[in-house]
């Protein structure tokens, strides 16, 4: 999702460029869509623990792979992010 967002000039941070080393691409998935996502890995869960404004439907945008089933996926950006790579 991070790559798709950037291609369409959607302002989402991704300090680690999708290498699962930060939580700056934290997004909040609309509850109607959350169960359609592949389960988060342990590494993603560890990074999410460091994110601000964590919710029960929080995910890292770099770990959401857009498929036909996710066409129309709705997410929102949290009010703040924590950039662990740069301060």
Coordinates of C-alpha atoms in Angstrom, one line a residue:
X1 CA 0.0 0.0 0.0
X2 CA 2.9 2.4 0.7
X3 CA 4.1 2.2 -2.8
X4 CA 0.7 2.7 -4.3
X5 CA 0.1 5.7 -2.0
X6 CA 3.3 7.3 -3.1
X7 CA 2.6 6.7 -6.8
X8 CA -0.6 8.7 -6.3
X9 CA 1.0 11.5 -4.3
X10 CA -0.7 10.5 -1.0
X11 CA 1.3 12.0 1.8
X12 CA 2.3 8.9 3.8
X13 CA 5.7 8.7 5.4
X14 CA 7.8 5.6 5.1
X15 CA 11.2 6.4 6.6
X16 CA 12.6 2.9 6.2
X17 CA 11.3 2.6 2.6
X18 CA 9.2 -0.5 3.6
X19 CA 12.0 -2.6 5.2
X20 CA 10.0 -3.1 8.4
X21 CA 12.4 -1.0 10.5
X22 CA 10.1 1.8 11.6
X23 CA 6.5 2.6 12.2
X24 CA 6.2 5.8 10.2
X25 CA 3.8 4.3 7.6
X26 CA 1.3 3.4 10.4
X27 CA -2.3 3.5 9.0
X28 CA -5.6 2.8 10.6
X29 CA -7.7 0.4 8.5
X30 CA -11.4 0.8 8.3
X31 CA -12.9 -2.0 10.5
X32 CA -15.0 -3.2 7.5
X33 CA -11.7 -4.0 5.7
X34 CA -9.5 -5.2 8.5
X35 CA -10.4 -8.9 8.4
X36 CA -9.6 -9.1 4.7
X37 CA -5.9 -8.3 5.4
X38 CA -3.3 -11.0 5.7
X39 CA -2.4 -11.4 9.4
X40 CA 0.4 -9.2 10.7
X41 CA 3.7 -10.8 11.2
X42 CA 5.5 -10.8 14.6
X43 CA 7.9 -8.2 13.2
X44 CA 5.1 -6.0 12.1
X45 CA 3.4 -6.3 15.5
X46 CA 6.7 -5.4 17.2
X47 CA 7.0 -2.2 15.1
X48 CA 3.3 -1.3 15.7
X49 CA 4.0 -1.4 19.4
X50 CA 6.2 1.7 18.8
X51 CA 3.5 3.6 16.8
X52 CA 1.5 6.6 18.2
X53 CA -2.3 6.4 18.4
X54 CA -2.3 2.6 18.0
X55 CA -5.8 1.1 17.4
X56 CA -7.2 -2.4 17.1
X57 CA -7.1 -2.0 13.3
X58 CA -3.7 -0.4 13.0
X59 CA -1.3 -1.8 10.4
X60 CA 1.9 -0.7 8.7
X61 CA 1.2 0.5 5.2
X62 CA 4.3 -1.1 3.9
X63 CA 3.0 -4.5 4.9
X64 CA -0.4 -4.3 3.2
X65 CA -0.2 -5.9 -0.2
X66 CA -3.0 -4.6 -2.4
X67 CA -4.9 -7.3 -4.1
X68 CA -8.1 -7.3 -6.2
X69 CA -10.0 -8.3 -3.0
X70 CA -8.7 -5.0 -1.4
X71 CA -9.9 -2.8 -4.2
X72 CA -11.5 0.2 -2.4
X73 CA -9.6 -0.4 0.8
X74 CA -10.2 2.5 3.2
X75 CA -7.5 3.6 5.7
X76 CA -6.7 6.8 7.5
X77 CA -3.5 8.3 8.8
X78 CA -3.1 8.7 12.6
X79 CA -2.7 12.3 13.9
X80 CA 1.1 11.7 14.6
X81 CA 3.9 9.3 13.8
X82 CA 7.1 8.4 15.5
X83 CA 10.2 8.4 13.2
X84 CA 12.6 6.0 14.9
X85 CA 15.2 6.4 12.2
X86 CA 15.6 10.1 12.3
X87 CA 14.6 11.2 15.8

